[in-house]
Short mmCIF file of C-alpha atoms and ligand atoms in Angstrom, two decimals:
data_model
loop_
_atom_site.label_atom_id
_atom_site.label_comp_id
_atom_site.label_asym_id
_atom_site.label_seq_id
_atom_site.Cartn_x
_atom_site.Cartn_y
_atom_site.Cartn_z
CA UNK A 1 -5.10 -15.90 15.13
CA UNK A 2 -3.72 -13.52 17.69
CA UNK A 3 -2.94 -10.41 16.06
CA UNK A 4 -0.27 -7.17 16.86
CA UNK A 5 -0.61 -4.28 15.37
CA UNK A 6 2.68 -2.07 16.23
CA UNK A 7 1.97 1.79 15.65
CA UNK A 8 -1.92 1.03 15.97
CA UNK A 9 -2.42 5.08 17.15
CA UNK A 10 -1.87 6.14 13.75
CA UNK A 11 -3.49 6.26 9.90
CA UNK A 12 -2.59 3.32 8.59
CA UNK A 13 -2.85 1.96 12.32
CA UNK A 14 -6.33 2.70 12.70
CA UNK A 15 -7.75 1.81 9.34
CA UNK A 16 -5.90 -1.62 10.26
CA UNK A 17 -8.46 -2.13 13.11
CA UNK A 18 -11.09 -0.47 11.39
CA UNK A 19 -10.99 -3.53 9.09
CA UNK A 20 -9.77 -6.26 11.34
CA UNK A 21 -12.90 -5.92 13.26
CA UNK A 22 -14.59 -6.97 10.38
CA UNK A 23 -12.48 -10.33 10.43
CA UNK A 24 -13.73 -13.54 11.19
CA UNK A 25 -10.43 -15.62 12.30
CA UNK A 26 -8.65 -12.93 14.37
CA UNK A 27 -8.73 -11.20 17.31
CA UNK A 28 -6.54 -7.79 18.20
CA UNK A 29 -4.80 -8.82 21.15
CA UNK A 30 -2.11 -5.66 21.34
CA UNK A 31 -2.37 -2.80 19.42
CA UNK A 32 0.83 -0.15 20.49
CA UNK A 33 1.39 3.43 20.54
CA UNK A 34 4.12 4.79 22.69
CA UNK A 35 2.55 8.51 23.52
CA UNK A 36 -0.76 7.04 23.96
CA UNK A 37 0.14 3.48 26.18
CA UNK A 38 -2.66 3.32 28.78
CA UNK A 39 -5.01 5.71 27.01
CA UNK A 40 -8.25 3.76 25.72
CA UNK A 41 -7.60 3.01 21.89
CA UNK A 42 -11.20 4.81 21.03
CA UNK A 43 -9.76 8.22 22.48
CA UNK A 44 -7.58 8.69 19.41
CA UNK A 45 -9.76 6.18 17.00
CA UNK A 46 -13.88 7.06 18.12
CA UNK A 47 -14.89 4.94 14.80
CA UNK A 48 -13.92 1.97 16.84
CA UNK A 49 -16.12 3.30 20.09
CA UNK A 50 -18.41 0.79 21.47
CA UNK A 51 -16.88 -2.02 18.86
CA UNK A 52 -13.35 -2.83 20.59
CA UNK A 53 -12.63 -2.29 24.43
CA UNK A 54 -8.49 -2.04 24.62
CA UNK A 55 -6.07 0.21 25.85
CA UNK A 56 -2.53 1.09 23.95
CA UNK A 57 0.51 -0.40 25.37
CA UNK A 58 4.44 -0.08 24.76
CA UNK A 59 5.77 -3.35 25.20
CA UNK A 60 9.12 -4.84 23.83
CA UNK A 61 9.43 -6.51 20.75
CA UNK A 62 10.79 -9.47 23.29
CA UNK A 63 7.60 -9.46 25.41
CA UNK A 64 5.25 -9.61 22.41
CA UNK A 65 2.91 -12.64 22.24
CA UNK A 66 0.91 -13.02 19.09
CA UNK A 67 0.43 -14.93 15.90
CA UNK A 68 1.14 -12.36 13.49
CA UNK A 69 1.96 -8.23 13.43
CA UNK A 70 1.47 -5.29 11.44
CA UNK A 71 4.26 -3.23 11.73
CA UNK A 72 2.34 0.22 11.03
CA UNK A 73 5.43 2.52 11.96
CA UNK A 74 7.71 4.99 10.43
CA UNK A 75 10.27 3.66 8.07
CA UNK A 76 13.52 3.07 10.11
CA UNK A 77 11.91 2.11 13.14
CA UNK A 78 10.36 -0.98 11.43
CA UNK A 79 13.93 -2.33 10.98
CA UNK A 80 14.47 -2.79 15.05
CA UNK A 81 11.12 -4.75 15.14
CA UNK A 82 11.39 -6.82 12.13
CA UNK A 83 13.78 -9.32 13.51
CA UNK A 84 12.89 -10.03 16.99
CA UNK A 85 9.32 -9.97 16.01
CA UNK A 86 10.66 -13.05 13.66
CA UNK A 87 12.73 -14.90 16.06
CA UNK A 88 9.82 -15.49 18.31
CA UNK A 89 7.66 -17.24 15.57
CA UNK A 90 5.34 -13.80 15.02
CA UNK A 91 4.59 -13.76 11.94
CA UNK A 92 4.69 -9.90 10.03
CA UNK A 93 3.43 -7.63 7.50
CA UNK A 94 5.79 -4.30 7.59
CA UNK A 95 3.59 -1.15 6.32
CA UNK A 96 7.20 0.42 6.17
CA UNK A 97 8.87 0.95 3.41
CA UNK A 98 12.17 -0.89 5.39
CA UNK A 99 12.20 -3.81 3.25
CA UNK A 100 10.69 -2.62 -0.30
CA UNK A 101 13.80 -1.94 -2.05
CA UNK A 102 17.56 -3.51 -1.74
CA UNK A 103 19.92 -2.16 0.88
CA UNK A 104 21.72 0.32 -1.33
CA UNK A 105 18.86 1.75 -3.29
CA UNK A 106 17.15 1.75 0.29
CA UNK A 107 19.91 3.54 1.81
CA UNK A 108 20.59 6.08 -1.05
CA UNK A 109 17.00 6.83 -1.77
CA UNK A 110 16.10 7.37 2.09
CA UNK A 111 19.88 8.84 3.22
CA UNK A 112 19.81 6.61 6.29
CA UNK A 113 21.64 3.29 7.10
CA UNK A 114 19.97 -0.17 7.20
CA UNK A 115 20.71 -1.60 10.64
CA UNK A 116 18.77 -5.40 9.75
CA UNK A 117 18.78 -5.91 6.48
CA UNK A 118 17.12 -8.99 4.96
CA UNK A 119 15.53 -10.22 1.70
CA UNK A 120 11.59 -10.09 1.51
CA UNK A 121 9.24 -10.59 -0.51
CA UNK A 122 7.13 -7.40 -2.03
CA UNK A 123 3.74 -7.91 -1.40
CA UNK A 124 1.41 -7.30 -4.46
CA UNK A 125 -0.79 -10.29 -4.30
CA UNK A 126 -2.42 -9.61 -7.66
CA UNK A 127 1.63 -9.73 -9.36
CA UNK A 128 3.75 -11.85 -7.11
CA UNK A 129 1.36 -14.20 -4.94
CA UNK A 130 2.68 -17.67 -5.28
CA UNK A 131 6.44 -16.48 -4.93
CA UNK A 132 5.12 -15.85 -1.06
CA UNK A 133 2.70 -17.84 -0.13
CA UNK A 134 3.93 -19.58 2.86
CA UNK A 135 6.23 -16.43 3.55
CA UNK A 136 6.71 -15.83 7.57
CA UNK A 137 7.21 -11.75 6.21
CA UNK A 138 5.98 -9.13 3.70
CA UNK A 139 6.64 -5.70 3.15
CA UNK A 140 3.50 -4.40 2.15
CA UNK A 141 4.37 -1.89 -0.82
CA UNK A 142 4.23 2.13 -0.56
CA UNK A 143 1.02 3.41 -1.65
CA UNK A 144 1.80 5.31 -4.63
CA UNK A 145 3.70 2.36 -6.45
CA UNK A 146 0.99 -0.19 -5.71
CA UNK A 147 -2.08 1.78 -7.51
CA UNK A 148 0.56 3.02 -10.27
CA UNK A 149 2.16 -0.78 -10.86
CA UNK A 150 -1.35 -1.95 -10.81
CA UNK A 151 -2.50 0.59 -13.17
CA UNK A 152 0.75 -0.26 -15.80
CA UNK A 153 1.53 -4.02 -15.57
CA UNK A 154 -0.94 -5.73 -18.07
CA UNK A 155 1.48 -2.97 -20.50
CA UNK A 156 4.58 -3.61 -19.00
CA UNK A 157 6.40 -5.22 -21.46
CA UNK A 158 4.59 -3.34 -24.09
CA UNK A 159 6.08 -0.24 -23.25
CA UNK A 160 9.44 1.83 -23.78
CA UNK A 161 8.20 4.78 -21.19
CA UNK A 162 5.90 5.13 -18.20
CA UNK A 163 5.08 8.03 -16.96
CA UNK A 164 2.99 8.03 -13.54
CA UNK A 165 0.77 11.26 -12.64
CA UNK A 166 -0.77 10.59 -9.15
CA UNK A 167 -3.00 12.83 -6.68
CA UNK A 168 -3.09 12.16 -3.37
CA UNK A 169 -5.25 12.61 -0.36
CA UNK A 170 -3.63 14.07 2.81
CA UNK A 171 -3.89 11.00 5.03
CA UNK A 172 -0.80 9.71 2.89
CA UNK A 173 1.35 11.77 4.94
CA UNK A 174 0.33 10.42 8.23
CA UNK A 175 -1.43 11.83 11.39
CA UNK A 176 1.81 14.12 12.38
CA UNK A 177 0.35 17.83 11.20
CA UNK A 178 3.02 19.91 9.05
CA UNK A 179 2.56 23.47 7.06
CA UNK A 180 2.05 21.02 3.79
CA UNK A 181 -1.23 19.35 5.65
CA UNK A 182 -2.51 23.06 7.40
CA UNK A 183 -5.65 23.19 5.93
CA UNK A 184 -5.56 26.77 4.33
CA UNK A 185 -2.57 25.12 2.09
CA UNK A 186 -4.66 22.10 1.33
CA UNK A 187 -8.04 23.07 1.44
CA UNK A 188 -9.31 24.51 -2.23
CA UNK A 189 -5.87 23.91 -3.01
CA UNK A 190 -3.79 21.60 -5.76
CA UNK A 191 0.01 21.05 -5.28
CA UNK A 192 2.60 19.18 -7.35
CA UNK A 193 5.68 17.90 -4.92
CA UNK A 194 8.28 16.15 -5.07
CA UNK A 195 8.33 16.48 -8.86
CA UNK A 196 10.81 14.54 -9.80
CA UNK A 197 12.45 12.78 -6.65
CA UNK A 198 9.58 10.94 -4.29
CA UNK A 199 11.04 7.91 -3.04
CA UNK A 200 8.41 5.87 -4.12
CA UNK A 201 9.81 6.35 -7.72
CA UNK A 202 12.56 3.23 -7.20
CA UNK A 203 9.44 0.71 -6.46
CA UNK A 204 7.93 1.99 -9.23
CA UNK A 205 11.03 1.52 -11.13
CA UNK A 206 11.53 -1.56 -9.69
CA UNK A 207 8.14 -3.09 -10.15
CA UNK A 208 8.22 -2.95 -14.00
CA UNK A 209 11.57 -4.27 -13.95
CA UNK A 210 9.82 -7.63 -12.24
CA UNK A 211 7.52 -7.07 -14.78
CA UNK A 212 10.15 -7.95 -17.62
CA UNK A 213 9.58 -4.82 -18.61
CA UNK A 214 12.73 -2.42 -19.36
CA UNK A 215 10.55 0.69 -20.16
CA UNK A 216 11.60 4.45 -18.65
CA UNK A 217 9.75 5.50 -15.13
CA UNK A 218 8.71 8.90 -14.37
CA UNK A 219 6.62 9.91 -11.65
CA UNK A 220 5.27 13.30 -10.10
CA UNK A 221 2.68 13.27 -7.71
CA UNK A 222 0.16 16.08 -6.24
CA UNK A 223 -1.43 17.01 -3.33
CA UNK A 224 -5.39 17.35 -3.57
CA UNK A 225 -8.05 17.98 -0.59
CA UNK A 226 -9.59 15.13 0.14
CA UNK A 227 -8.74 12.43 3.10
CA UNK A 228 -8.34 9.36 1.21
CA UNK A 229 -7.41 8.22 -2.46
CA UNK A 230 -5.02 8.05 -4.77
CA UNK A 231 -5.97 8.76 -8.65
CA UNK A 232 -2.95 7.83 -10.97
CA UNK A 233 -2.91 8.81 -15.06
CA UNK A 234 -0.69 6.46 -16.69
CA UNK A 235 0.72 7.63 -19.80
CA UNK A 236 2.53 4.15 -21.45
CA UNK A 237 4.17 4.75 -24.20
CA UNK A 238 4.12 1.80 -26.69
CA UNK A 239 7.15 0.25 -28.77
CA UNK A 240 3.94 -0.74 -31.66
CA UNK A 241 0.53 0.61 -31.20
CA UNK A 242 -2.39 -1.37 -29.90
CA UNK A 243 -5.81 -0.70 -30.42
CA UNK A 244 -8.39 0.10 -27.96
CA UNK A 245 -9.69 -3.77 -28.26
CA UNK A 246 -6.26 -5.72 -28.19
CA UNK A 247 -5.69 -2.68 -24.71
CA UNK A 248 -8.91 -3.71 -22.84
CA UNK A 249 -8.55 -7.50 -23.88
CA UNK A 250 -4.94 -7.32 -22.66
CA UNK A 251 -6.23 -5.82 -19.59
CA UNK A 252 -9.51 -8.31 -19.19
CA UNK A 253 -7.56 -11.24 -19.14
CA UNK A 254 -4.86 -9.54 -16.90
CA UNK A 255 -7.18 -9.48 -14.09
CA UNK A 256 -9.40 -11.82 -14.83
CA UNK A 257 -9.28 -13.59 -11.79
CA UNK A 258 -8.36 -10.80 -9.65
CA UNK A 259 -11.25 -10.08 -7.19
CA UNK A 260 -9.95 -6.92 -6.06
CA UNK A 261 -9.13 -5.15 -9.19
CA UNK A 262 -11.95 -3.51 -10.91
CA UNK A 263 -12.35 -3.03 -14.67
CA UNK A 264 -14.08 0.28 -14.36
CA UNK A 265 -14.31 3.56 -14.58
CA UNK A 266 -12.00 4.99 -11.37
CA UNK A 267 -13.59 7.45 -9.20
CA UNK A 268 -11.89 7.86 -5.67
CA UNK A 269 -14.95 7.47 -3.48
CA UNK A 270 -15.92 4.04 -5.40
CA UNK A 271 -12.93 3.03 -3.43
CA UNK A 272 -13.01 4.68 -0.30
CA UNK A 273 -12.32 2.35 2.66
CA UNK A 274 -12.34 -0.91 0.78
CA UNK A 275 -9.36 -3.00 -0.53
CA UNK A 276 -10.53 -2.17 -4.23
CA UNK A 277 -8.15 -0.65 -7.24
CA UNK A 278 -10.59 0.54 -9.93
CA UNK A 279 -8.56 0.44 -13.36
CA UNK A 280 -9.79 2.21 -16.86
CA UNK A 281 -7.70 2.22 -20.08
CA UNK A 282 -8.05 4.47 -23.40
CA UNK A 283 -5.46 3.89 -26.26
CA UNK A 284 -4.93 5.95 -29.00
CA UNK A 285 -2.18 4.41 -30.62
CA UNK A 286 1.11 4.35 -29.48
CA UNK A 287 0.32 6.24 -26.42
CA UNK A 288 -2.00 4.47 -24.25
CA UNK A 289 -3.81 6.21 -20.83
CA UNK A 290 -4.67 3.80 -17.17
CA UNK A 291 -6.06 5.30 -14.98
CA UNK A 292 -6.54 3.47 -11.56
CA UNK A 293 -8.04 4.79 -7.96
CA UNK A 294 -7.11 3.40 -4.63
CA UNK A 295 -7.70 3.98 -1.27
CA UNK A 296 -4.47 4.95 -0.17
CA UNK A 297 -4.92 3.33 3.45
CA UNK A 298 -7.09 0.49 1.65
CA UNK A 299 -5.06 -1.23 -1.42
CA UNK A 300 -2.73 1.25 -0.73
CA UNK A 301 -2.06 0.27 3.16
CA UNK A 302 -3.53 -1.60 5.55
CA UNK A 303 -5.90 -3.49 3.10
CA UNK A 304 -3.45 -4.76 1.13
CA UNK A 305 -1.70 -5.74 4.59
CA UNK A 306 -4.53 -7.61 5.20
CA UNK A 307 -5.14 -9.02 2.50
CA UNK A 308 -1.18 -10.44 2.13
CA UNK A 309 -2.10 -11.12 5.83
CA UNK A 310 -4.53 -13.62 4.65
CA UNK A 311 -2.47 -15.20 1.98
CA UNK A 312 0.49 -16.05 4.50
CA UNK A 313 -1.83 -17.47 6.67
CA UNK A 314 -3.67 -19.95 4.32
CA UNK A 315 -6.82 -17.49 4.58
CA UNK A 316 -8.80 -16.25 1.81
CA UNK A 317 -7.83 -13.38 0.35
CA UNK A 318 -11.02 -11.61 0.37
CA UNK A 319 -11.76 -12.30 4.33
CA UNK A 320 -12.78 -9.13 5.96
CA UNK A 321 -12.32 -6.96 2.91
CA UNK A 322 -15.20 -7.41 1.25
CA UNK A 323 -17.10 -3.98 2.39
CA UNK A 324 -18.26 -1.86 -0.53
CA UNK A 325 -16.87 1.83 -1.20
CA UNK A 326 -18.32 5.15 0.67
CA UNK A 327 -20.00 6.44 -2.29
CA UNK A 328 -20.59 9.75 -2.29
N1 LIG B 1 -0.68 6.93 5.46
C1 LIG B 1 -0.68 6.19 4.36
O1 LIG B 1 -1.51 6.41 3.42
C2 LIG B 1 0.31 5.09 4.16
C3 LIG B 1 0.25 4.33 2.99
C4 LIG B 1 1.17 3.30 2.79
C5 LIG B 1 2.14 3.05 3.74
N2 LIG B 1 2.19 3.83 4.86
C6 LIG B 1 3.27 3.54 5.82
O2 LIG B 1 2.70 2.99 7.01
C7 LIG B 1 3.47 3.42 8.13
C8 LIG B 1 2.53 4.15 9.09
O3 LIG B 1 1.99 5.28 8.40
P1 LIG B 1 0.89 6.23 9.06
O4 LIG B 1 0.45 7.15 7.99
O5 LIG B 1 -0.09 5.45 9.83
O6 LIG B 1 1.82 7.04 10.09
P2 LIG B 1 1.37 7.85 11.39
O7 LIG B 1 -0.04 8.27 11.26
O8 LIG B 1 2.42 8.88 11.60
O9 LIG B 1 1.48 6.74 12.57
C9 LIG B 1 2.71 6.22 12.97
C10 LIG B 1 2.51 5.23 14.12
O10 LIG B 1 3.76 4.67 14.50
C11 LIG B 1 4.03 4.93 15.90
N3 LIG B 1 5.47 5.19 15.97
C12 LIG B 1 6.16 6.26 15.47
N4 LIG B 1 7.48 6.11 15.65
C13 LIG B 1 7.64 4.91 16.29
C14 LIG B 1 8.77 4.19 16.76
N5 LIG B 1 10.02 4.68 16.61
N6 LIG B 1 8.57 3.01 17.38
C15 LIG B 1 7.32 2.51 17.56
N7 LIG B 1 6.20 3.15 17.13
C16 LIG B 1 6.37 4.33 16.50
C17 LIG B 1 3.14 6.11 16.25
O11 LIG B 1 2.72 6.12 17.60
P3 LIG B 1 3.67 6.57 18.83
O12 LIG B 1 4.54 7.67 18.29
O13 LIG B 1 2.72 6.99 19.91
O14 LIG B 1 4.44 5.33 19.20
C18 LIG B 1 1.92 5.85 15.37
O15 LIG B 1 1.08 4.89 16.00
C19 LIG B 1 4.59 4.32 7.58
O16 LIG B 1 5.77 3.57 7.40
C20 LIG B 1 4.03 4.78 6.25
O17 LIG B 1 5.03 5.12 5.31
C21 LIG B 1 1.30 4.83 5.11
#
């Protein structure tokens, strides 16, 4: 399989060849930036040095020639790619968050118009796999919501409350620098933001809704120095209380097929560049605690686009993410 990757100079870009090099049935054949277009793709990503010879290029969504593409760009520009991307038989995993929610939530939780709105599916594999197998698009979900869901769902409809504590690593905000990514603000630092308004609070919301679950969703996120990884605490909050066993046997046979979810104590670097989310549960009652780490550009990016890469395309899941975790 041909493959695009649109927005390839960034993060979530990068990581995407990073991994895809590791692939067995596909070959980059275009991999964009629009600052960079003619520049060698190792001057901006050296991990790939000596492993892929190819230059950036701009070209129009009309010109584009390959089997499938990652859209790896900001949300909102995702949305003028989608379509014509489709109508030439590409098919596309969007990294955006343009097609996660409905068009009104989108629009009021991101204050900007939807200029090509369509249905897709939401692509956790390990919750809602057979509903798009065959698909011809995904929207590959925000990072955030995909370790926090993960972390929650064997509880879902369990639970009248969820609360969501994540931390993040940095390279969830991208490779554009701000004053919240300086390193004297992040280095030796922790930060709470966004405390009760990050966007990514709606797919959460929404998630345990397709869960059957009706339970209250809070979330608050924090900034903490490393690169990579997300650590989320769920606190679910029972209608009856379970007991430690019934929790990790609810849990065990939750998963039980699921290659890339780990039954195990989370540590970030366990999962550090691999497609893994490493889940851990403690109950005392009617409160129960999940804890789950993720890569945020692995399961929580370009892994998981991958890996719903594989499952539109009649691959295995597990092709080409099947490296182990940088530990330490
Ligand atoms: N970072 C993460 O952990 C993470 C996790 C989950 C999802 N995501 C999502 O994945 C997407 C990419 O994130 P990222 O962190 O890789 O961002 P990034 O580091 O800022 O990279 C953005 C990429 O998109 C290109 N780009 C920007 N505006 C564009 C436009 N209007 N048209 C075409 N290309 C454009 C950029 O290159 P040029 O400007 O040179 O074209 C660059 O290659 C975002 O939607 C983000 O929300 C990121």
């Amino acid at each position: 399989m041909d493959i695009a990757i649109i927005g390839a100079s960034g993060y979530a870009g990068g990581d995407l060849i990073r991994l895809l090099l590791a692939h067995q049935r596909v070959r980059l054949v275009c991999a964009t930036s629009r600052k960079l277009a003619g520049n060698a793709v190792s001057s901006i990503h050296p991990q790939v040095k000596g492993l892929l010879d190819m230059e950036f290029s701009n070209p129009k969504p009309e010109d584009l020639e390959a089997d499938v593409a990652f859209l790896a760009v900001p949300h909102t520009a995702a949305m003028t790619y989608a379509r014509p991307l489709l109508s030439r038989g590409i098919k596309v995993v969007d990294l955006s968050a343009d097609y996660r929610l409905p068009r009104d939530i989108f629009e009021k939780v991101y204050g900007v118009a939807h200029t090509d709105y369509f249905k897709a599916p939401y692509g956790i594999p390990e919750l809602h796999r057979d509903s798009y197998r065959n698909a011809e698009f995904v929207s590959n979900p925000g990072c955030f919501p995909t370790g926090a869901t993960l972390a929650a769902a064997p509880l879902a409809r369990y639970a009248h409350t969820v609360i969501y504590d994540s931390k993040t690593g940095v390279s969830g905000a991208g490779d554009n620098p701000s004053a919240t990514t300086h390193y004297p603000n992040v280095g030796d630092n922790v930060n709470a933001y966004k405390w009760t308004s990050h966007r990514h609070l709606a797919e959460m919301k929404q998630e345990l809704a397709s869960l059957g679950s009706s339970a209250k969703c809070y979330f608050t996120p924090h900034l903490v120095p490393v690169n990579r990884g997300i650590l989320t605490t769920a606190h679910i909050l029972l209608d009856k209380p379970l007991g430690q066993e019934e929790v990790e046997e609810i849990y065990r046979k939750f998963y039980e097929k699921e290659f890339f979810v780990r039954l195990q104590n989370p540590v970030l670097a366990a999962v550090r560049g691999t497609n893994f989310c490493d889940i851990r549960v403690e109950s005392e009652g009617e409160r129960v605690v999940a804890v789950s780490a993720i890569d945020n550009l692995g399961k929580g990016a370009s892994g998981q686009a991958i890996q719903n890469m594989n499952l539109i395309c009649g691959f295995d899941e597990r092709e080409g993410l099947t490296g182990a975790g940088l530990l330490p």
